[in-house]
Tab-separated table of C-alpha atoms and ligand atoms in Angstrom:
chain	number	residue	atom	x	y	z
A	562	MET	CA	2.082	-52.302	-44.923
A	563	GLU	CA	4.898	-53.027	-43.772
A	564	VAL	CA	6.053	-55.268	-40.912
A	565	ILE	CA	9.045	-54.441	-38.882
A	566	ILE	CA	9.735	-56.681	-35.798
A	567	GLN	CA	11.861	-56.497	-32.878
A	568	PRO	CA	13.433	-57.947	-30.914
A	569	THR	CA	11.228	-57.421	-27.249
A	570	ASP	CA	8.006	-55.533	-25.271
A	571	GLU	CA	10.866	-52.468	-24.879
A	572	THR	CA	12.648	-51.683	-28.407
A	573	ALA	CA	8.844	-52.088	-30.600
A	574	ALA	CA	8.052	-49.430	-28.684
A	575	ALA	CA	11.588	-46.972	-28.996
A	576	PHE	CA	11.085	-47.510	-32.063
A	577	VAL	CA	7.150	-46.453	-32.100
A	578	ALA	CA	8.407	-43.376	-30.040
A	579	THR	CA	11.407	-42.685	-32.199
A	580	ILE	CA	9.199	-42.701	-35.048
A	581	VAL	CA	7.056	-40.154	-33.330
A	582	ALA	CA	9.989	-38.408	-32.440
A	583	HIS	CA	11.032	-38.191	-36.286
A	584	ASP	CA	7.960	-36.991	-37.364
A	585	LEU	CA	7.011	-34.217	-34.729
A	586	ARG	CA	10.862	-32.309	-35.133
A	587	ALA	CA	10.362	-32.420	-38.404
A	588	ASN	CA	6.983	-31.473	-38.435
A	589	PRO	CA	6.143	-28.977	-34.642
A	590	HIS	CA	2.586	-28.776	-35.862
A	591	LEU	CA	2.231	-32.614	-36.010
A	592	VAL	CA	-1.988	-33.728	-35.745
A	593	LEU	CA	-0.926	-37.282	-33.611
A	594	GLY	CA	-3.608	-39.745	-33.197
A	595	LEU	CA	-3.100	-41.203	-30.204
A	596	ALA	CA	-4.188	-44.468	-28.823
A	597	THR	CA	-4.691	-46.113	-25.293
A	598	GLY	CA	-3.824	-49.225	-23.497
A	599	LYS	CA	-1.215	-51.435	-21.533
A	600	THR	CA	0.798	-51.791	-25.271
A	601	MET	CA	0.930	-47.484	-25.271
A	602	GLU	CA	2.149	-46.832	-22.540
A	603	ARG	CA	5.889	-48.137	-22.897
A	604	VAL	CA	5.470	-45.543	-25.792
A	605	TYR	CA	4.391	-42.493	-23.637
A	606	ARG	CA	7.418	-44.071	-21.318
A	607	CYS	CA	9.911	-43.284	-24.676
A	608	LEU	CA	8.484	-39.763	-25.609
A	609	VAL	CA	8.395	-39.000	-21.993
A	610	ARG	CA	11.925	-39.687	-21.297
A	611	MET	CA	12.974	-37.746	-25.042
A	612	HIS	CA	11.387	-34.559	-24.124
A	613	LYS	CA	13.151	-34.863	-20.592
A	614	GLU	CA	16.452	-36.150	-22.113
A	615	GLU	CA	16.895	-34.124	-25.441
A	616	LYS	CA	14.082	-31.488	-25.086
A	617	LEU	CA	11.158	-33.439	-28.146
A	618	ASP	CA	8.977	-30.221	-27.415
A	619	PHE	CA	5.498	-30.896	-27.771
A	620	SER	CA	4.325	-27.088	-27.615
A	621	LEU	CA	2.864	-26.961	-31.132
A	622	CYS	CA	1.348	-30.040	-31.989
A	623	SER	CA	-1.637	-31.420	-31.228
A	624	THR	CA	-3.370	-34.105	-30.529
A	625	PHE	CA	-6.789	-36.309	-30.845
A	626	ASN	CA	-7.107	-39.582	-28.673
A	627	LEU	CA	-9.057	-42.554	-29.800
A	628	ASP	CA	-12.082	-42.797	-28.481
A	629	GLU	CA	-13.273	-42.411	-24.921
A	630	TYR	CA	-15.574	-44.547	-22.871
A	631	VAL	CA	-18.938	-43.190	-22.606
A	632	GLY	CA	-20.165	-42.400	-18.811
A	633	LEU	CA	-16.603	-41.581	-17.254
A	634	SER	CA	-15.624	-38.075	-16.205
A	635	PRO	CA	-12.549	-36.522	-17.200
A	636	SER	CA	-11.183	-36.559	-13.824
A	637	ASP	CA	-12.608	-40.457	-13.340
A	638	PRO	CA	-9.363	-42.443	-13.067
A	639	HIS	CA	-10.435	-45.212	-15.415
A	640	SER	CA	-11.539	-42.159	-18.407
A	641	TYR	CA	-8.547	-42.071	-21.403
A	642	ARG	CA	-8.369	-38.419	-20.534
A	643	HIS	CA	-7.128	-39.814	-16.567
A	644	TYR	CA	-5.247	-42.038	-18.839
A	645	MET	CA	-3.366	-39.220	-21.175
A	646	ASP	CA	-2.145	-37.227	-18.329
A	647	HIS	CA	-1.582	-39.665	-16.222
A	648	HIS	CA	1.436	-41.292	-19.081
A	649	LEU	CA	2.073	-38.324	-21.269
A	650	PHE	CA	0.045	-35.280	-21.367
A	651	ARG	CA	1.304	-33.623	-17.669
A	652	HIS	CA	4.997	-34.918	-18.379
A	653	VAL	CA	5.462	-33.132	-21.966
A	654	ASN	CA	5.113	-29.657	-23.158
A	655	VAL	CA	2.138	-30.316	-24.440
A	656	ASP	CA	-0.687	-27.680	-25.178
A	657	LEU	CA	-3.935	-29.101	-22.978
A	658	ARG	CA	-5.950	-27.175	-25.204
A	659	ASN	CA	-4.547	-28.388	-27.940
A	660	THR	CA	-5.690	-31.490	-26.944
A	661	HIS	CA	-9.037	-33.742	-27.303
A	662	LEU	CA	-10.493	-36.519	-26.862
A	663	PRO	CA	-14.463	-37.946	-27.342
A	664	ASN	CA	-16.807	-35.849	-24.389
A	665	GLY	CA	-17.994	-40.055	-23.485
A	666	LEU	CA	-20.340	-37.671	-20.851
A	667	ALA	CA	-22.254	-35.528	-23.481
A	668	ASP	CA	-25.571	-35.253	-23.264
A	669	ASP	CA	-25.628	-35.716	-27.189
A	670	LEU	CA	-23.693	-38.669	-27.750
A	671	GLU	CA	-24.510	-38.783	-31.464
A	672	LYS	CA	-23.745	-34.898	-31.702
A	673	GLU	CA	-20.603	-35.281	-30.394
A	674	CYS	CA	-19.504	-37.707	-32.677
A	675	THR	CA	-20.644	-35.647	-35.776
A	676	ARG	CA	-18.671	-32.690	-33.023
A	677	TYR	CA	-15.253	-34.351	-33.295
A	678	GLU	CA	-14.807	-35.901	-36.447
A	679	ALA	CA	-15.631	-31.666	-37.402
A	680	LEU	CA	-12.426	-30.600	-35.647
A	681	ILE	CA	-10.487	-33.692	-36.724
A	682	GLN	CA	-11.227	-32.322	-40.122
A	683	ARG	CA	-10.325	-28.179	-39.088
A	684	PHE	CA	-7.393	-29.495	-37.723
A	685	GLY	CA	-6.524	-30.516	-41.221
A	686	GLY	CA	-6.693	-34.107	-40.675
A	687	ILE	CA	-3.795	-36.700	-38.681
A	688	ASP	CA	-0.760	-36.302	-40.107
A	689	LEU	CA	0.812	-40.073	-37.442
A	690	GLN	CA	-1.795	-42.272	-35.949
A	691	LEU	CA	-0.797	-44.240	-33.584
A	692	LEU	CA	-2.298	-47.535	-32.769
A	693	GLY	CA	-2.347	-51.075	-30.275
A	694	ILE	CA	-5.044	-54.060	-31.972
A	695	GLY	CA	-7.962	-56.206	-29.024
A	696	LYS	CA	-7.979	-59.676	-29.196
A	697	ALA	CA	-11.282	-60.000	-31.423
A	698	GLY	CA	-8.163	-57.453	-33.662
A	699	HIS	CA	-10.563	-53.898	-33.027
A	700	ILE	CA	-8.866	-50.838	-33.614
A	701	GLY	CA	-9.772	-47.662	-31.818
A	702	PHE	CA	-13.356	-49.562	-30.174
A	703	ASN	CA	-13.388	-50.029	-33.822
A	704	GLU	CA	-15.816	-53.552	-32.693
A	705	PRO	CA	-16.430	-56.698	-34.391
A	706	LEU	CA	-18.268	-55.909	-37.804
A	707	SER	CA	-17.955	-52.475	-38.142
A	708	ALA	CA	-18.091	-50.788	-40.927
A	709	LEU	CA	-15.452	-50.411	-43.754
A	710	ARG	CA	-15.923	-46.711	-44.068
A	711	SER	CA	-17.646	-46.158	-39.771
A	712	ARG	CA	-16.948	-42.389	-38.547
A	713	THR	CA	-16.773	-41.304	-34.939
A	714	ARG	CA	-20.247	-42.860	-32.936
A	715	VAL	CA	-21.120	-44.583	-29.966
A	716	LYS	CA	-20.279	-48.775	-29.980
A	717	ALA	CA	-21.081	-51.526	-27.971
A	718	LEU	CA	-18.314	-54.032	-26.135
A	719	THR	CA	-18.163	-57.590	-26.632
A	720	PRO	CA	-16.986	-59.737	-24.227
A	721	THR	CA	-13.667	-60.766	-25.264
A	722	THR	CA	-13.029	-56.641	-24.843
A	723	LEU	CA	-14.930	-56.368	-21.637
A	724	LYS	CA	-12.511	-59.262	-20.486
A	725	GLN	CA	-10.066	-57.925	-22.066
A	726	ASN	CA	-10.017	-54.654	-20.285
A	727	ALA	CA	-11.484	-55.819	-16.435
A	728	PRO	CA	-8.587	-55.955	-14.671
A	729	SER	CA	-7.722	-51.892	-15.115
A	730	PHE	CA	-11.684	-51.681	-13.602
A	731	GLY	CA	-11.147	-54.188	-10.607
A	732	GLY	CA	-13.254	-57.054	-12.223
A	733	GLU	CA	-15.437	-56.954	-15.950
A	734	GLU	CA	-18.760	-56.202	-14.164
A	735	ARG	CA	-17.808	-52.546	-14.019
A	736	VAL	CA	-16.388	-51.752	-17.555
A	737	PRO	CA	-18.810	-49.272	-19.310
A	738	ARG	CA	-20.521	-51.550	-22.502
A	739	ARG	CA	-20.027	-48.317	-24.227
A	740	ALA	CA	-17.635	-45.952	-25.916
A	741	ILE	CA	-17.678	-42.624	-28.616
A	742	THR	CA	-14.177	-44.115	-31.186
A	743	MET	CA	-13.600	-43.129	-34.263
A	744	GLY	CA	-14.614	-45.290	-37.345
A	745	VAL	CA	-12.621	-47.103	-39.421
A	746	GLY	CA	-13.022	-44.407	-42.240
A	747	THR	CA	-11.629	-41.750	-39.685
A	748	ILE	CA	-8.741	-43.367	-39.181
A	749	LEU	CA	-8.289	-44.896	-42.495
A	750	GLU	CA	-7.996	-41.339	-43.915
A	751	SER	CA	-4.860	-40.175	-41.305
A	752	ARG	CA	-2.054	-39.694	-43.484
A	753	ARG	CA	0.616	-42.631	-42.060
A	754	CYS	CA	-0.870	-45.248	-39.047
A	755	LEU	CA	1.700	-47.032	-36.870
A	756	LEU	CA	0.516	-49.974	-35.060
A	757	LEU	CA	1.829	-52.091	-32.046
A	758	ALA	CA	1.089	-55.104	-30.552
A	759	THR	CA	4.111	-56.950	-28.067
A	760	GLY	CA	3.599	-60.299	-26.150
A	761	GLU	CA	1.927	-63.955	-27.350
A	762	SER	CA	-1.555	-63.071	-26.612
A	763	LYS	CA	-1.190	-60.936	-29.577
A	764	ALA	CA	-0.043	-62.897	-31.976
A	765	GLU	CA	-2.800	-64.874	-33.971
A	766	VAL	CA	-4.730	-61.913	-34.330
A	767	ILE	CA	-1.595	-60.155	-35.630
A	768	ALA	CA	-1.110	-62.658	-38.273
A	769	LYS	CA	-4.967	-62.183	-39.213
A	770	ALA	CA	-4.404	-58.717	-39.563
A	771	VAL	CA	-1.259	-58.676	-41.755
A	772	GLU	CA	-1.092	-61.691	-43.284
A	773	GLY	CA	-5.713	-62.921	-43.173
A	774	PRO	CA	-7.924	-61.195	-45.699
A	775	ILE	CA	-9.453	-58.270	-45.132
A	776	THR	CA	-13.187	-58.183	-43.036
A	777	SER	CA	-15.135	-56.711	-41.334
A	778	MET	CA	-14.963	-59.070	-38.517
A	779	ILE	CA	-11.156	-58.205	-37.873
A	780	SER	CA	-11.126	-53.907	-38.369
A	781	ALA	CA	-7.251	-54.344	-38.129
A	782	THR	CA	-7.050	-56.110	-41.160
A	783	THR	CA	-8.660	-53.112	-43.217
A	784	LEU	CA	-4.991	-51.231	-42.420
A	785	GLN	CA	-4.007	-53.595	-45.509
A	786	LEU	CA	-6.155	-51.068	-47.226
A	787	HIS	CA	-3.993	-47.636	-45.877
A	788	PRO	CA	-0.866	-46.522	-48.357
A	789	ARG	CA	1.141	-45.822	-44.876
A	790	CYS	CA	0.970	-48.181	-42.542
A	791	THR	CA	4.048	-49.445	-40.842
A	792	VAL	CA	3.305	-52.294	-37.910
A	793	ILE	CA	5.813	-53.110	-35.462
A	794	VAL	CA	5.897	-55.737	-33.262
A	795	ASP	CA	8.328	-57.834	-31.109
A	796	GLU	CA	8.700	-61.304	-31.554
A	797	SER	CA	6.560	-62.980	-29.331
A	798	ALA	CA	3.263	-61.016	-31.073
A	799	ALA	CA	5.411	-61.818	-34.594
A	800	GLY	CA	4.879	-65.901	-33.736
A	801	GLN	CA	2.478	-66.482	-35.482
A	802	LEU	CA	3.409	-64.630	-38.720
A	803	LYS	CA	4.352	-66.710	-41.667
A	804	GLU	CA	6.552	-64.513	-44.233
A	805	LYS	CA	8.736	-63.158	-41.556
A	806	ASP	CA	12.181	-63.497	-43.026
A	807	TYR	CA	10.202	-61.643	-46.361
A	808	TYR	CA	9.579	-58.345	-43.774
A	809	ARG	CA	13.209	-58.499	-42.806
A	810	TRP	CA	14.229	-58.405	-46.008
A	811	ILE	CA	12.111	-55.531	-46.622
A	812	PHE	CA	13.607	-53.773	-43.382
A	813	ALA	CA	17.118	-54.746	-43.872
A	814	ASN	CA	17.098	-53.407	-47.732
A	815	GLU	CA	14.706	-50.447	-48.022
A	816	PRO	CA	16.330	-47.313	-47.571
A	817	GLU	CA	13.579	-45.372	-45.483
A	818	TRP	CA	14.016	-46.799	-42.168
A	819	GLU	CA	18.087	-47.137	-43.203
A	820	GLU	CA	18.414	-44.374	-40.279
A	821	TYR	CA	16.209	-47.059	-38.344
A	822	ARG	CA	18.705	-49.830	-37.911
B	224	F6R	C1	-7.714	-47.564	-26.313
B	224	F6R	C2	-7.736	-48.393	-28.485
B	224	F6R	C3	-7.576	-49.941	-28.695
B	224	F6R	C4	-6.531	-50.794	-27.670
B	224	F6R	C5	-6.313	-52.521	-27.796
B	224	F6R	C6	-5.029	-52.908	-26.971
B	224	F6R	O1	-7.724	-46.890	-27.327
B	224	F6R	O2	-7.616	-48.101	-28.836
B	224	F6R	O3	-7.862	-50.555	-29.598
B	224	F6R	O4	-4.760	-49.971	-28.162
B	224	F6R	O5	-7.400	-53.145	-26.462
B	224	F6R	O6	-5.018	-52.316	-25.936
B	224	F6R	P1	-3.984	-53.084	-24.684
B	224	F6R	O7	-2.326	-52.070	-25.609
B	224	F6R	O8	-4.167	-52.964	-23.197
B	224	F6R	O9	-3.772	-55.138	-24.601
Protein backbone atom coordinates (compact mmCIF):
# COMPACT_ATOMS: atom_id res chain seq x y z
CA MET A 1 0.00 0.00 0.00
CA GLU A 2 1.18 3.53 -0.71
CA VAL A 3 -0.27 6.71 0.75
CA ILE A 4 -0.16 9.98 -1.13
CA ILE A 5 -1.08 13.13 0.74
CA GLN A 6 -2.30 16.04 -1.36
CA PRO A 7 -2.88 19.57 -0.08
CA THR A 8 -6.62 19.82 -0.84
CA ASP A 9 -9.66 17.76 -1.83
CA GLU A 10 -9.41 19.25 -5.34
CA THR A 11 -5.74 18.30 -5.82
CA ALA A 12 -6.39 14.83 -4.37
CA ALA A 13 -9.22 14.23 -6.85
CA ALA A 14 -7.14 15.64 -9.70
CA PHE A 15 -4.36 13.24 -8.73
CA VAL A 16 -6.72 10.27 -9.02
CA ALA A 17 -8.02 11.52 -12.37
CA THR A 18 -4.45 11.91 -13.64
CA ILE A 19 -3.69 8.26 -12.83
CA VAL A 20 -6.90 7.15 -14.56
CA ALA A 21 -5.99 9.24 -17.62
CA HIS A 22 -2.46 7.86 -17.63
CA ASP A 23 -3.67 4.24 -17.49
CA LEU A 24 -6.37 4.89 -20.08
CA ARG A 25 -3.87 6.42 -22.52
CA ALA A 26 -1.52 3.49 -21.95
CA ASN A 27 -4.35 1.01 -22.54
CA PRO A 28 -7.40 2.37 -24.40
CA HIS A 29 -9.20 -0.96 -23.72
CA LEU A 30 -8.86 -0.41 -19.96
CA VAL A 31 -11.45 -2.13 -17.77
CA LEU A 32 -12.24 0.54 -15.22
CA GLY A 33 -13.95 -0.15 -11.89
CA LEU A 34 -16.02 2.83 -10.75
CA ALA A 35 -17.38 4.08 -7.46
CA THR A 36 -20.08 6.62 -6.68
CA GLY A 37 -20.54 9.03 -3.77
CA LYS A 38 -19.69 12.66 -3.03
CA THR A 39 -15.93 12.12 -3.03
CA MET A 40 -15.89 10.75 -6.57
CA GLU A 41 -17.83 13.68 -8.03
CA ARG A 42 -14.65 15.77 -8.17
CA VAL A 43 -12.76 12.97 -9.93
CA TYR A 44 -15.46 12.69 -12.59
CA ARG A 45 -15.45 16.48 -13.05
CA CYS A 46 -11.69 16.28 -13.75
CA LEU A 47 -12.13 13.38 -16.18
CA VAL A 48 -14.89 15.23 -18.05
CA ARG A 49 -12.61 18.28 -18.32
CA MET A 50 -9.75 16.08 -19.57
CA HIS A 51 -12.05 14.58 -22.19
CA LYS A 52 -13.15 18.03 -23.38
CA GLU A 53 -9.83 19.86 -23.19
CA GLU A 54 -7.24 17.13 -23.66
CA LYS A 55 -9.22 14.70 -25.80
CA LEU A 56 -9.05 11.91 -23.22
CA ASP A 57 -10.66 9.04 -25.11
CA PHE A 58 -13.09 6.66 -23.40
CA SER A 59 -14.41 5.08 -26.60
CA LEU A 60 -12.74 1.68 -26.17
CA CYS A 61 -12.79 1.30 -22.41
CA SER A 62 -15.32 -0.69 -20.37
CA THR A 63 -16.59 0.13 -16.92
CA PHE A 64 -17.96 -1.85 -13.98
CA ASN A 65 -19.48 -0.07 -11.01
CA LEU A 66 -19.00 -1.41 -7.52
CA ASP A 67 -22.61 -1.36 -6.49
CA GLU A 68 -26.27 -0.48 -7.03
CA TYR A 69 -29.24 -0.13 -4.70
CA VAL A 70 -31.79 -2.92 -4.67
CA GLY A 71 -35.21 -1.80 -5.88
CA LEU A 72 -34.21 1.33 -7.80
CA SER A 73 -34.66 1.52 -11.56
CA PRO A 74 -31.83 2.95 -13.69
CA SER A 75 -33.90 6.07 -14.33
CA ASP A 76 -34.46 6.73 -10.61
CA PRO A 77 -32.48 9.89 -9.77
CA HIS A 78 -31.06 8.11 -6.69
CA SER A 79 -29.81 5.08 -8.59
CA TYR A 80 -26.11 4.73 -9.19
CA ARG A 81 -26.78 4.28 -12.94
CA HIS A 82 -28.34 7.72 -12.89
CA TYR A 83 -25.39 9.07 -10.87
CA MET A 84 -22.91 7.71 -13.41
CA ASP A 85 -24.87 9.08 -16.37
CA HIS A 86 -25.13 12.45 -14.67
CA HIS A 87 -21.52 12.80 -13.49
CA LEU A 88 -19.56 11.00 -16.20
CA PHE A 89 -21.08 8.86 -18.93
CA ARG A 90 -23.15 11.46 -20.73
CA HIS A 91 -20.23 13.94 -20.82
CA VAL A 92 -17.57 11.65 -22.31
CA ASN A 93 -17.39 9.36 -25.33
CA VAL A 94 -17.76 6.05 -23.47
CA ASP A 95 -19.83 3.45 -25.34
CA LEU A 96 -22.83 2.97 -23.01
CA ARG A 97 -23.01 -0.70 -24.05
CA ASN A 98 -19.68 -1.14 -22.29
CA THR A 99 -20.81 0.43 -19.01
CA HIS A 100 -22.00 -2.03 -16.40
CA LEU A 101 -23.76 -1.82 -13.05
CA PRO A 102 -25.55 -4.55 -11.14
CA ASN A 103 -29.29 -4.62 -11.88
CA GLY A 104 -31.00 -3.75 -8.60
CA LEU A 105 -34.38 -4.58 -10.12
CA ALA A 106 -33.55 -8.18 -11.06
CA ASP A 107 -36.25 -10.72 -10.09
CA ASP A 108 -33.58 -13.16 -8.98
CA LEU A 109 -30.95 -11.09 -7.16
CA GLU A 110 -28.69 -14.03 -6.47
CA LYS A 111 -28.57 -14.90 -10.15
CA GLU A 112 -27.87 -11.27 -10.98
CA CYS A 113 -24.86 -11.27 -8.63
CA THR A 114 -23.49 -14.42 -10.30
CA ARG A 115 -24.07 -12.86 -13.73
CA TYR A 116 -22.18 -9.69 -12.72
CA GLU A 117 -19.18 -11.64 -11.42
CA ALA A 118 -19.09 -13.72 -14.62
CA LEU A 119 -19.30 -10.59 -16.76
CA ILE A 120 -16.29 -9.06 -15.00
CA GLN A 121 -14.39 -12.28 -15.72
CA ARG A 122 -15.53 -12.24 -19.36
CA PHE A 123 -13.99 -8.78 -19.75
CA GLY A 124 -10.72 -10.11 -18.35
CA GLY A 125 -11.05 -8.66 -14.85
CA ILE A 126 -10.77 -5.08 -13.64
CA ASP A 127 -7.57 -3.22 -14.48
CA LEU A 128 -8.06 -0.16 -12.31
CA GLN A 129 -10.59 0.04 -9.48
CA LEU A 130 -11.62 3.40 -7.98
CA LEU A 131 -12.75 3.27 -4.36
CA GLY A 132 -14.19 5.66 -1.83
CA ILE A 133 -14.51 4.76 1.84
CA GLY A 134 -17.53 4.94 4.13
CA LYS A 135 -17.28 6.26 7.67
CA ALA A 136 -17.60 2.68 8.95
CA GLY A 137 -14.80 1.60 6.62
CA HIS A 138 -16.76 0.02 3.82
CA ILE A 139 -15.47 -0.21 0.26
CA GLY A 140 -18.32 -0.68 -2.17
CA PHE A 141 -21.10 -1.64 0.22
CA ASN A 142 -18.99 -4.20 2.05
CA GLU A 143 -20.29 -3.38 5.47
CA PRO A 144 -18.61 -4.54 8.72
CA LEU A 145 -18.07 -8.31 8.91
CA SER A 146 -18.02 -8.73 5.13
CA ALA A 147 -16.02 -11.85 4.41
CA LEU A 148 -12.53 -11.19 3.12
CA ARG A 149 -13.24 -13.51 0.20
CA SER A 150 -16.78 -12.35 -0.50
CA ARG A 151 -18.01 -12.01 -4.09
CA THR A 152 -20.77 -9.87 -5.58
CA ARG A 153 -23.87 -10.27 -3.43
CA VAL A 154 -26.72 -8.47 -1.72
CA LYS A 155 -25.83 -6.66 1.50
CA ALA A 156 -28.05 -4.96 4.06
CA LEU A 157 -26.85 -1.41 4.71
CA THR A 158 -25.83 -0.53 8.24
CA PRO A 159 -27.31 2.38 10.22
CA THR A 160 -24.03 4.33 9.70
CA THR A 161 -24.32 3.97 5.92
CA LEU A 162 -28.03 4.82 5.93
CA LYS A 163 -27.19 7.98 7.85
CA GLN A 164 -24.25 8.82 5.57
CA ASN A 165 -26.37 8.48 2.41
CA ALA A 166 -29.56 10.04 3.84
CA PRO A 167 -28.92 13.64 2.66
CA SER A 168 -29.09 12.72 -1.04
CA PHE A 169 -32.38 10.84 -0.45
CA GLY A 170 -33.93 13.59 1.68
CA GLY A 171 -34.11 11.44 4.82
CA GLU A 172 -32.78 8.20 6.26
CA GLU A 173 -36.11 6.39 5.96
CA ARG A 174 -35.99 6.84 2.17
CA VAL A 175 -32.61 5.14 1.67
CA PRO A 176 -33.02 1.60 0.27
CA ARG A 177 -32.16 -1.01 2.88
CA ARG A 178 -30.12 -3.26 0.59
CA ALA A 179 -27.66 -3.03 -2.26
CA ILE A 180 -25.84 -5.35 -4.64
CA THR A 181 -22.12 -4.89 -4.18
CA MET A 182 -18.94 -6.40 -5.52
CA GLY A 183 -17.37 -8.43 -2.72
CA VAL A 184 -14.10 -7.77 -0.94
CA GLY A 185 -12.65 -10.74 -2.85
CA THR A 186 -13.85 -9.26 -6.15
CA ILE A 187 -12.23 -5.91 -5.36
CA LEU A 188 -8.96 -7.51 -4.25
CA GLU A 189 -8.72 -9.28 -7.62
CA SER A 190 -8.53 -6.02 -9.56
CA ARG A 191 -5.05 -5.32 -10.85
CA ARG A 192 -4.75 -1.90 -9.30
CA CYS A 193 -6.78 -0.08 -6.63
CA LEU A 194 -7.00 3.66 -5.99
CA LEU A 195 -8.77 4.69 -2.81
CA LEU A 196 -9.66 8.36 -2.47
CA ALA A 197 -10.71 9.95 0.83
CA THR A 198 -11.10 13.63 1.58
CA GLY A 199 -12.26 15.70 4.53
CA GLU A 200 -11.88 15.47 8.29
CA SER A 201 -14.86 13.13 8.63
CA LYS A 202 -12.77 10.38 6.99
CA ALA A 203 -9.59 10.93 9.05
CA GLU A 204 -10.36 8.35 11.75
CA VAL A 205 -11.36 5.57 9.38
CA ILE A 206 -8.41 6.27 7.05
CA ALA A 207 -5.99 5.89 9.96
CA LYS A 208 -7.61 2.54 10.82
CA ALA A 209 -7.66 1.38 7.19
CA VAL A 210 -4.00 2.20 6.56
CA GLU A 211 -2.30 1.69 9.92
CA GLY A 212 -4.68 -0.60 11.80
CA PRO A 213 -4.88 -4.38 11.85
CA ILE A 214 -6.69 -6.18 9.02
CA THR A 215 -10.22 -6.96 10.11
CA SER A 216 -13.52 -7.77 8.45
CA MET A 217 -15.04 -5.11 10.74
CA ILE A 218 -13.37 -2.50 8.48
CA SER A 219 -13.41 -3.79 4.91
CA ALA A 220 -10.93 -1.16 3.70
CA THR A 221 -8.20 -2.69 5.89
CA THR A 222 -8.17 -5.66 3.50
CA LEU A 223 -6.58 -3.38 0.89
CA GLN A 224 -3.36 -3.92 2.87
CA LEU A 225 -3.39 -7.36 1.21
CA HIS A 226 -3.55 -5.89 -2.30
CA PRO A 227 -0.27 -5.90 -4.24
CA ARG A 228 -0.92 -2.54 -5.89
CA CYS A 229 -3.10 -0.22 -3.86
CA THR A 230 -2.63 3.54 -3.63
CA VAL A 231 -4.50 5.59 -1.04
CA ILE A 232 -4.86 9.25 -1.96
CA VAL A 233 -5.94 11.63 0.78
CA ASP A 234 -6.10 15.36 1.35
CA GLU A 235 -4.49 16.91 4.44
CA SER A 236 -7.78 16.73 6.38
CA ALA A 237 -8.33 13.02 5.77
CA ALA A 238 -4.64 12.41 6.56
CA GLY A 239 -5.09 14.16 9.92
CA GLN A 240 -4.89 11.05 12.12
CA LEU A 241 -2.19 9.11 10.23
CA LYS A 242 0.87 8.54 12.41
CA GLU A 243 3.44 7.95 9.68
CA LYS A 244 2.77 10.93 7.42
CA ASP A 245 6.47 11.85 7.12
CA TYR A 246 7.27 8.35 5.91
CA TYR A 247 4.51 8.43 3.27
CA ARG A 248 5.73 11.83 2.06
CA TRP A 249 9.30 10.57 1.86
CA ILE A 250 8.26 7.57 -0.25
CA PHE A 251 6.27 9.78 -2.61
CA ALA A 252 9.20 12.20 -2.96
CA ASN A 253 11.72 9.43 -3.64
CA GLU A 254 9.94 6.65 -5.47
CA PRO A 255 10.75 6.86 -9.23
CA GLU A 256 7.23 5.65 -10.14
CA TRP A 257 5.82 8.96 -8.87
CA GLU A 258 8.31 11.23 -10.62
CA GLU A 259 5.89 12.33 -13.34
CA TYR A 260 3.16 13.02 -10.73
CA ARG A 261 5.17 15.21 -8.35
C1 LIG B 1 -20.40 3.82 -3.63
C2 LIG B 1 -19.32 3.26 -2.82
C3 LIG B 1 -19.14 3.69 -1.40
C4 LIG B 1 -18.65 5.15 -1.29
C5 LIG B 1 -18.43 5.54 0.15
C6 LIG B 1 -17.99 6.98 0.30
O1 LIG B 1 -20.34 3.31 -4.95
O2 LIG B 1 -18.61 2.45 -3.30
O3 LIG B 1 -18.22 2.83 -0.79
O4 LIG B 1 -17.46 5.28 -2.02
O5 LIG B 1 -19.59 5.34 0.89
O6 LIG B 1 -19.04 7.84 -0.06
P1 LIG B 1 -18.84 9.42 -0.03
O7 LIG B 1 -17.82 9.74 -1.06
O8 LIG B 1 -20.20 9.95 -0.40
O9 LIG B 1 -18.41 9.77 1.34
